[in-house]
PDB file of C-alpha atoms in Angstrom:
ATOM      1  CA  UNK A   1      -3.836  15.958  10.555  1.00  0.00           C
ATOM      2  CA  UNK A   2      -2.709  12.939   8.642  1.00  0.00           C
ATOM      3  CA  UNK A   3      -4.973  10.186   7.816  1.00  0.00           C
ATOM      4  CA  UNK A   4      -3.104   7.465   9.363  1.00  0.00           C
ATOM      5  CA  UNK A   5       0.117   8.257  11.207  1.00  0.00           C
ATOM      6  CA  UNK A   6       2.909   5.900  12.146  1.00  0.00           C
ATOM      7  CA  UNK A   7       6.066   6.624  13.926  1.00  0.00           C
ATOM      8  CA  UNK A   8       8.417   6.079  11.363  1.00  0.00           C
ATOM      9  CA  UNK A   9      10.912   4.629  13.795  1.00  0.00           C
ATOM     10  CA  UNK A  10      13.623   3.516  13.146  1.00  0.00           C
ATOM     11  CA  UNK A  11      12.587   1.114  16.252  1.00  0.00           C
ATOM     12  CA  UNK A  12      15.720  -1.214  17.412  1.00  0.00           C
ATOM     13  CA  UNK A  13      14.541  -4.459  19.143  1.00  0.00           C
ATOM     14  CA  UNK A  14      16.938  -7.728  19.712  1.00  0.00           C
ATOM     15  CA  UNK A  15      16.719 -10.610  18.298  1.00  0.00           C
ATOM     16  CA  UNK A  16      14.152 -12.576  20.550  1.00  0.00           C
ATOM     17  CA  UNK A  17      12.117  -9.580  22.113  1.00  0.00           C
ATOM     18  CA  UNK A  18       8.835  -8.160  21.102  1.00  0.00           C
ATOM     19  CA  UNK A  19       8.366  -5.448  18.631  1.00  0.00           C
ATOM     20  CA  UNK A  20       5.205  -3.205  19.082  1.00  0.00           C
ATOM     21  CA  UNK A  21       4.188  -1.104  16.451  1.00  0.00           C
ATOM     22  CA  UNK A  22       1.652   1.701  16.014  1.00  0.00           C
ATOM     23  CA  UNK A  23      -0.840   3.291  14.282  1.00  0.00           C
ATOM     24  CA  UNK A  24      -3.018   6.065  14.462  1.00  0.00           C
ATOM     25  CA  UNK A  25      -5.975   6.979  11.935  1.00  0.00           C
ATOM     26  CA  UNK A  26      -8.556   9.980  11.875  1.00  0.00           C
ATOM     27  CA  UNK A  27     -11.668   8.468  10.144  1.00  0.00           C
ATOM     28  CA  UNK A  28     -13.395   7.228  13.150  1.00  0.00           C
ATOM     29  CA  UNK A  29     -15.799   5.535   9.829  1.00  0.00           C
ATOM     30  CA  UNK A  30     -13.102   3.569   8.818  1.00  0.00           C
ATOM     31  CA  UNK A  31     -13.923  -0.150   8.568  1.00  0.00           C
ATOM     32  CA  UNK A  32     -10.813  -2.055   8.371  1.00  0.00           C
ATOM     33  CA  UNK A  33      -7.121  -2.105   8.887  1.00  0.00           C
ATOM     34  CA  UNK A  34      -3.938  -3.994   7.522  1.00  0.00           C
ATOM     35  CA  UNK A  35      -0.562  -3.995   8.302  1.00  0.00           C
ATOM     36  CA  UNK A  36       1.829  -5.050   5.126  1.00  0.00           C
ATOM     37  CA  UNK A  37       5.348  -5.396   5.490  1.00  0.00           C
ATOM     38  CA  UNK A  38       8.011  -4.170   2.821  1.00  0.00           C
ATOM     39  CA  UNK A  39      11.691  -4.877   1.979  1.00  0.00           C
ATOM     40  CA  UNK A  40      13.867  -2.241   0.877  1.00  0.00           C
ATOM     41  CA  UNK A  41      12.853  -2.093  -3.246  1.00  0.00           C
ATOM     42  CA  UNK A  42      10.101  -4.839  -2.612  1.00  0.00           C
ATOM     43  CA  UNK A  43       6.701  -3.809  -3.353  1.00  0.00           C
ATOM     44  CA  UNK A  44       4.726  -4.205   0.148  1.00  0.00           C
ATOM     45  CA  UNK A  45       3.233  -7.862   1.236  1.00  0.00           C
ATOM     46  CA  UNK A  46       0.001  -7.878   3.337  1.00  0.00           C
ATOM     47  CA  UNK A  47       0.948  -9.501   6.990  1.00  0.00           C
ATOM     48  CA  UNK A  48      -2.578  -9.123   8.791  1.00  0.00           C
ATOM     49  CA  UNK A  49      -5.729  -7.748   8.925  1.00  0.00           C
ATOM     50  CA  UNK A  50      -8.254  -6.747  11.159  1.00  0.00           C
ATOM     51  CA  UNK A  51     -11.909  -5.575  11.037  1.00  0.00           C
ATOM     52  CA  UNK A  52     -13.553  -5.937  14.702  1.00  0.00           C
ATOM     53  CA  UNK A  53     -11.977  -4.475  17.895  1.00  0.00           C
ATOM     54  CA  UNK A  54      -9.881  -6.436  20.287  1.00  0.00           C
ATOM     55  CA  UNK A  55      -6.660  -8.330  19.535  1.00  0.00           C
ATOM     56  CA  UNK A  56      -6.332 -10.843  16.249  1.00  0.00           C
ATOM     57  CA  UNK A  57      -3.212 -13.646  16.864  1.00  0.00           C
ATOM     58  CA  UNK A  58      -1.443 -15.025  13.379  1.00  0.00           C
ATOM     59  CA  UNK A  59       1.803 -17.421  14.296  1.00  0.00           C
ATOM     60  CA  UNK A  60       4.329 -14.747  15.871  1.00  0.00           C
ATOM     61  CA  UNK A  61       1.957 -11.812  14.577  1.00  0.00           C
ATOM     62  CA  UNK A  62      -1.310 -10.125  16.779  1.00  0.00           C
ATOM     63  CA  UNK A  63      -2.799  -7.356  15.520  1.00  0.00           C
ATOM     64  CA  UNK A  64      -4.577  -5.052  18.144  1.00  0.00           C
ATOM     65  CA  UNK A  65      -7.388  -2.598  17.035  1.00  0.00           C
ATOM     66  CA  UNK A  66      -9.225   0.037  19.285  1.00  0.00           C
ATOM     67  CA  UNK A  67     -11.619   1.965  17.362  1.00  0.00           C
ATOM     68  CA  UNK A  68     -12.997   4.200  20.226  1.00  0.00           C
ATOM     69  CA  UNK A  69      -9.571   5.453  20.358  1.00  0.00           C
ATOM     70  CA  UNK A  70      -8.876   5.603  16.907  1.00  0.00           C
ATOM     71  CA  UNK A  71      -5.876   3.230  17.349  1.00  0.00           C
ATOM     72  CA  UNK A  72      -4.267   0.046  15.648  1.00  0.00           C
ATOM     73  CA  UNK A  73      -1.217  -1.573  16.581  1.00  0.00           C
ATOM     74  CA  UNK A  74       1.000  -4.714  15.444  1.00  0.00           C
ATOM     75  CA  UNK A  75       2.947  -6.958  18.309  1.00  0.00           C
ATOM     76  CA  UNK A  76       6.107  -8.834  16.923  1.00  0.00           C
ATOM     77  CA  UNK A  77       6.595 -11.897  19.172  1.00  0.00           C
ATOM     78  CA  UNK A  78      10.371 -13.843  18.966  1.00  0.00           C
ATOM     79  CA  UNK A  79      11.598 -11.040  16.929  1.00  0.00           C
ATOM     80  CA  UNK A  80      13.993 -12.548  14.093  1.00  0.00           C
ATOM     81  CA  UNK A  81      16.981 -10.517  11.797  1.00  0.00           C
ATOM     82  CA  UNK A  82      14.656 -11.459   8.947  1.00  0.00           C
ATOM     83  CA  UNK A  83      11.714  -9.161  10.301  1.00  0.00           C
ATOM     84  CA  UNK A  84      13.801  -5.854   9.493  1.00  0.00           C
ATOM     85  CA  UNK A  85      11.542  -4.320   7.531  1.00  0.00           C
ATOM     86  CA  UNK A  86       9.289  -1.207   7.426  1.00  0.00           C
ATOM     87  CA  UNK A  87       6.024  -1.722   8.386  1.00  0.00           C
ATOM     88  CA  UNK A  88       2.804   0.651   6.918  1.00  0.00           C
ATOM     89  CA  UNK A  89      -0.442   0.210   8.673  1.00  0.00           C
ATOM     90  CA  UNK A  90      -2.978   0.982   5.910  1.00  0.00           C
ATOM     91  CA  UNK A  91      -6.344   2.161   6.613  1.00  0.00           C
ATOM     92  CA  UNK A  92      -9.724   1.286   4.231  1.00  0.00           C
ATOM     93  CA  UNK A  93     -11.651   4.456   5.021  1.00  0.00           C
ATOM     94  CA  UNK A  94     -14.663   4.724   2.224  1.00  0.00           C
ATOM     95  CA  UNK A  95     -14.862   1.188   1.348  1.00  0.00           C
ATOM     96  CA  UNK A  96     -12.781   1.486  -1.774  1.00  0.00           C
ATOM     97  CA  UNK A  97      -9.725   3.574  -0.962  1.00  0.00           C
ATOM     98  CA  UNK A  98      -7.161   2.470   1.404  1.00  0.00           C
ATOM     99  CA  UNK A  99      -4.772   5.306   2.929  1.00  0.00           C
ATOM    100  CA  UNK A 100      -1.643   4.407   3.930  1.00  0.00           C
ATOM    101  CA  UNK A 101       0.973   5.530   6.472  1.00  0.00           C
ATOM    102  CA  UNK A 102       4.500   6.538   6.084  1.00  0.00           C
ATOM    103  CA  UNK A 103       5.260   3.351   7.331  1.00  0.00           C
ATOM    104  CA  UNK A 104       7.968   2.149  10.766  1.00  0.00           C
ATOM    105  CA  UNK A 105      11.257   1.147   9.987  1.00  0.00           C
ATOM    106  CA  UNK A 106      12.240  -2.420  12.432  1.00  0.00           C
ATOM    107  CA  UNK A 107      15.599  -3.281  13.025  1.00  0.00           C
ATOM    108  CA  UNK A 108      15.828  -6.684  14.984  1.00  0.00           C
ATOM    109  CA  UNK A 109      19.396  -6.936  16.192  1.00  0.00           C
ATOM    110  CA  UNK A 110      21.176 -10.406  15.982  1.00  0.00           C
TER     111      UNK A 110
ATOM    112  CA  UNK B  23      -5.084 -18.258  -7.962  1.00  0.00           C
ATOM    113  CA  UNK B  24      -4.699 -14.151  -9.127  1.00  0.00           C
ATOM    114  CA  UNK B  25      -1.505 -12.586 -10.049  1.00  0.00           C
ATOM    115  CA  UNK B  26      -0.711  -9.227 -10.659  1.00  0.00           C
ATOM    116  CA  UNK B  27       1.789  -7.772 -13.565  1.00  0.00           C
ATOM    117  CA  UNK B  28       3.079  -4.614 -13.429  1.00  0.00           C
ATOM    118  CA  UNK B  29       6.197  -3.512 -16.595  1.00  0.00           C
ATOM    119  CA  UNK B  30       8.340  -2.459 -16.833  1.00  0.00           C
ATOM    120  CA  UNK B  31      10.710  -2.644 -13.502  1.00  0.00           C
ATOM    121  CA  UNK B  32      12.904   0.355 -13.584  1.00  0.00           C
ATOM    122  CA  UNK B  33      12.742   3.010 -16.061  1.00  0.00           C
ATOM    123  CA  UNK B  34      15.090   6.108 -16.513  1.00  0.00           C
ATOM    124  CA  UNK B  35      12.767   9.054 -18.654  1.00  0.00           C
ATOM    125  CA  UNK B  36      14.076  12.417 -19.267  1.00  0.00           C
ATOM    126  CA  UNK B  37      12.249  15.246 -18.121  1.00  0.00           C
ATOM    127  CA  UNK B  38       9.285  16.625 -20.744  1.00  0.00           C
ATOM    128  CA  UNK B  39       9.249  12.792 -21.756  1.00  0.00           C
ATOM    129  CA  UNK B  40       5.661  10.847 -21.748  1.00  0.00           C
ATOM    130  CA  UNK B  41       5.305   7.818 -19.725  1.00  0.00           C
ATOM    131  CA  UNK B  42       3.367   4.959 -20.186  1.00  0.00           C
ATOM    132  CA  UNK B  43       3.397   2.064 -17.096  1.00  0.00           C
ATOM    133  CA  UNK B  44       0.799  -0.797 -17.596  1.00  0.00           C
ATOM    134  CA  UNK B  45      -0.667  -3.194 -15.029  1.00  0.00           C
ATOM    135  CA  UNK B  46      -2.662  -6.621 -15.599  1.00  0.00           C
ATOM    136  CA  UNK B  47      -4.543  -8.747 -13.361  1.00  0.00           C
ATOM    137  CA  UNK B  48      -5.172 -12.185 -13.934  1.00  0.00           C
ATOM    138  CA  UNK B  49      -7.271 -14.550 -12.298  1.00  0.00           C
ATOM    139  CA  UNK B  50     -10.492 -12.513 -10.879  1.00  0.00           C
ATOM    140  CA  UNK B  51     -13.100 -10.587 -12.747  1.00  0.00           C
ATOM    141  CA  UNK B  52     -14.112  -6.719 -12.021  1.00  0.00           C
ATOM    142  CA  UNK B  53     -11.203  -5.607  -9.619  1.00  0.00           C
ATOM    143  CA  UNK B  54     -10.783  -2.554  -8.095  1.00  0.00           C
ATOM    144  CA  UNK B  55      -7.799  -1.169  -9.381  1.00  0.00           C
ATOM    145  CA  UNK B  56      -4.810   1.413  -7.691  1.00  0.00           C
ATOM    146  CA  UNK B  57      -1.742   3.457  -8.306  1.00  0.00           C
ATOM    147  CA  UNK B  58       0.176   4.038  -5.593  1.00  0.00           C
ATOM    148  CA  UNK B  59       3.703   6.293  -5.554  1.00  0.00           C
ATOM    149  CA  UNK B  60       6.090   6.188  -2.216  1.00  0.00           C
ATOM    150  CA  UNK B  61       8.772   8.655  -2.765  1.00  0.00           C
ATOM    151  CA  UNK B  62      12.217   7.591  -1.428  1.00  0.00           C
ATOM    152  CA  UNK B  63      12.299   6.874   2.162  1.00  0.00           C
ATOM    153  CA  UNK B  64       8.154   7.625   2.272  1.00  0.00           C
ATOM    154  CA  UNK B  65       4.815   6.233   2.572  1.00  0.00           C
ATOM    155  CA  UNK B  66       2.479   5.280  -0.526  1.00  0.00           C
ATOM    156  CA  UNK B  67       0.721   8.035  -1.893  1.00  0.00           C
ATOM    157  CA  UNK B  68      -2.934   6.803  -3.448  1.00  0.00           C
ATOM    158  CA  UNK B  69      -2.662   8.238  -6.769  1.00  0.00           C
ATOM    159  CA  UNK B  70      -6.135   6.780  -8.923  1.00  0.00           C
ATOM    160  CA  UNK B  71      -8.353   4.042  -8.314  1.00  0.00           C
ATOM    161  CA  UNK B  72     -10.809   2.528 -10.535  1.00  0.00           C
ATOM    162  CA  UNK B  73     -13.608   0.235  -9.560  1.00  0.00           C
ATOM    163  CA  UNK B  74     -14.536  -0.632 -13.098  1.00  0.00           C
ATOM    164  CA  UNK B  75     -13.769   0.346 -16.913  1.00  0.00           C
ATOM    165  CA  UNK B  76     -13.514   3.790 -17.919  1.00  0.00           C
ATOM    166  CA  UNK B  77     -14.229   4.516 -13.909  1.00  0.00           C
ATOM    167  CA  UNK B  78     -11.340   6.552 -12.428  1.00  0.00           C
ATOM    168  CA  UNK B  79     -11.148   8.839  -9.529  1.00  0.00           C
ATOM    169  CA  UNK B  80      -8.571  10.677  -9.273  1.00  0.00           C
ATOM    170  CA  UNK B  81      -7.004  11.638  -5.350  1.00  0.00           C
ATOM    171  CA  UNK B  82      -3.642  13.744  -6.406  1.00  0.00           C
ATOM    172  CA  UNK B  83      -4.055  16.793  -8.497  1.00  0.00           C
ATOM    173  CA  UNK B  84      -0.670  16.506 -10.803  1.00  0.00           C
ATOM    174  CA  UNK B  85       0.557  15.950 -14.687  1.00  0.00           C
ATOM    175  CA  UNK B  86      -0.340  12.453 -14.015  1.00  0.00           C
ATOM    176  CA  UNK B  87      -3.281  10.511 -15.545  1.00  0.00           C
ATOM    177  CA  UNK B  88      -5.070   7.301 -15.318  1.00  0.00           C
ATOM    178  CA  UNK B  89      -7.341   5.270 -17.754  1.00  0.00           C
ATOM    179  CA  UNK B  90      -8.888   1.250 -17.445  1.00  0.00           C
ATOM    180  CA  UNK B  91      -9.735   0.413 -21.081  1.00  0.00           C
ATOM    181  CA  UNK B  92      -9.975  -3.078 -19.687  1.00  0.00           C
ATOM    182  CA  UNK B  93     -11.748  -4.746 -17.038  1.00  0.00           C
ATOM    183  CA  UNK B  94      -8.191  -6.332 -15.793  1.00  0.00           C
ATOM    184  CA  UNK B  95      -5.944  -3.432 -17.341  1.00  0.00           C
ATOM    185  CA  UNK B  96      -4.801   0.027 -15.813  1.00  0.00           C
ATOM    186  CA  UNK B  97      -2.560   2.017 -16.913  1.00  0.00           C
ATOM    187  CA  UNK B  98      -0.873   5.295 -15.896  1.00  0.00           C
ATOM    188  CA  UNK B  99       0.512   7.818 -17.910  1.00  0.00           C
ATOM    189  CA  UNK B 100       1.578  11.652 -18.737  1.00  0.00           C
ATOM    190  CA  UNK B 101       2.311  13.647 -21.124  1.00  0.00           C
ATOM    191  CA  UNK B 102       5.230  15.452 -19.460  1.00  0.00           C
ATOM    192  CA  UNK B 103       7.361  14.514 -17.114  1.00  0.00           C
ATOM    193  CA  UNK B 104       8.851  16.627 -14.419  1.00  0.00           C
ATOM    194  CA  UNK B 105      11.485  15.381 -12.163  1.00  0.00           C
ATOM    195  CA  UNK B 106       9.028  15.020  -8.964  1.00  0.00           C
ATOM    196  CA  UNK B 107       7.680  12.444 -10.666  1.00  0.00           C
ATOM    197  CA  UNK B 108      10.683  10.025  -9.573  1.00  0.00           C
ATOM    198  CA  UNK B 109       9.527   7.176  -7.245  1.00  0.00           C
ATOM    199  CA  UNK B 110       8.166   3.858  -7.195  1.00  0.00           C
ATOM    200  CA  UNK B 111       5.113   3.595  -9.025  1.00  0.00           C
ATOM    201  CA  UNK B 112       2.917   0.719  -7.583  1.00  0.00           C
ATOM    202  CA  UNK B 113      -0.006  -1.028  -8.734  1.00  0.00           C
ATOM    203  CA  UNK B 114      -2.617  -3.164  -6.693  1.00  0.00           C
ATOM    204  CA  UNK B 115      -6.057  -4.487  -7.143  1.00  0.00           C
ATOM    205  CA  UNK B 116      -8.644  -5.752  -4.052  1.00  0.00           C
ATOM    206  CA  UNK B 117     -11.822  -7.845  -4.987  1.00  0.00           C
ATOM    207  CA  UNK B 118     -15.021  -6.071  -6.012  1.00  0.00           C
ATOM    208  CA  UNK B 119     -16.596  -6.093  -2.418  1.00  0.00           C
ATOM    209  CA  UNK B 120     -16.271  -3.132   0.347  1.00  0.00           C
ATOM    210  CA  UNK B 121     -13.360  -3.200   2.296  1.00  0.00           C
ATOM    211  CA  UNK B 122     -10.881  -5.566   1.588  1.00  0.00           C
ATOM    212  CA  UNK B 123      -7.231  -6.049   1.352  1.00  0.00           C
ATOM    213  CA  UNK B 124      -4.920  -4.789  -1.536  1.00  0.00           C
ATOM    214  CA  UNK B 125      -2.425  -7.168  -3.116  1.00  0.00           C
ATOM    215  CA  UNK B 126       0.597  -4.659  -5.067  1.00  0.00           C
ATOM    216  CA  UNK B 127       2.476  -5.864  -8.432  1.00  0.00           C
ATOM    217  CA  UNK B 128       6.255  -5.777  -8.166  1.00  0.00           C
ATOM    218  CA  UNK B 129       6.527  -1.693  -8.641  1.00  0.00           C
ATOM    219  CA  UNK B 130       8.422   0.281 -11.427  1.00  0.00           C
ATOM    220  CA  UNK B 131      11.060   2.418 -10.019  1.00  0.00           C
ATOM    221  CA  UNK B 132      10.925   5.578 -11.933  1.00  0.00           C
ATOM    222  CA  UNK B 133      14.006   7.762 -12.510  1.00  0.00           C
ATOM    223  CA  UNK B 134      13.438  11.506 -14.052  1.00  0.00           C
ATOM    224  CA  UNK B 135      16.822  12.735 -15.261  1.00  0.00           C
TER     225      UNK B 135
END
């Protein structure tokens, strides 16, 4: 079993709707959990983070973590062309070392 | 503020070549320190992290090979490269405390011809 697994997508919303994205991890120690964002060739860019369960709101961003269930997951509100991206929910499971996922590929359709 | 330097951008080696790919923080004192590869079209691969000089733990057993002779300074190298080594090669540093997030330099893409 992987670490952290993603769906690597690609997931298709329209321009407008809400994009859900998810994340599975296997440490059930694991203390905290980011999403980052990255642009074909970009290096990724930290979007959110979250450390206590329940949901965490940033502008059009909430980040959703469920830690009895071993489960993290990103909502995309007003989805915009400029959000295409792939998204990697990353994992810090022994305090030093984060894990990452293979990472969901969002297309928001104009 | 703390930036993050990573040289050089792209880089086209031929196999059995060494490699040599630096990375310099600036701005914070006693960061931990990562190298991260994503292969085309896949997720980032922890490769080393450091969480001081000289300190390196290694997660990938390959030709690869890490070493911090600064506090702010990591660097990856090998002896001999192989053509699986092609990817983007990307380093990041967090703040000295448990659990925090990881800020990435700009990446070298690495070509092994």
């Amino acid at each position: 079993q992987k670490e952290v697994e993603q769906n690597s997508g690609p997931l298709s919303v329209p321009e407008g709707a809400i994009a859900s994205l998810n994340c599975t991890y296997s440490d059930r120690g694991s203390q905290s959990f980011f999403w980052y964002r990255q642009y074909s060739g970009k290096s990724p860019e930290l979007i959110m983070f979250i450390y206590s369960n329940g949901d965490k709101e940033d502008g059009r961003f909430t980040a959703q973590l469920n830690k009895a269930s071993q489960y993290v997951s990103l909502l995309i509100r007003d989805s915009q062309p400029s959000d295409s991206a792939t998204y990697l929910c990353a994992v810090n499971t022994r305090g030093f070392k984060t894990i990452f996922g293979a990472g969901t590929r969002l297309f928001v359709k104009a | 503020s703390q930036t993050i330097h990573q040289w050089p951008a792209t880089l086209v080696q031929p196999v059995g070549s060494p490699l040599s790919l630096e990375c310099t923080v600036e701005g914070t004192s006693n960061p931990n320190l990562y190298w991260y590869r994503q292969a085309a079209g896949r997720g980032l691969q922890l490769l080393f992290y450091s969480v001081g000089i000289g300190q390196i733990s290694s997660e990938v057993p390959q030709n690869l090979s890490a070493s911090r002779p600064q506090d702010r300074q990591f660097i990856l190298s090998s002896k001999k490269l192989l053509l699986s080594d092609s990817g983007f090669y990307l380093c990041a540093w967090s703040a000295d405390r448990l659990n925090t997030e990881a800020f990435f330099g700009q990446g070298t893409r690495l070509t092994v011809v």
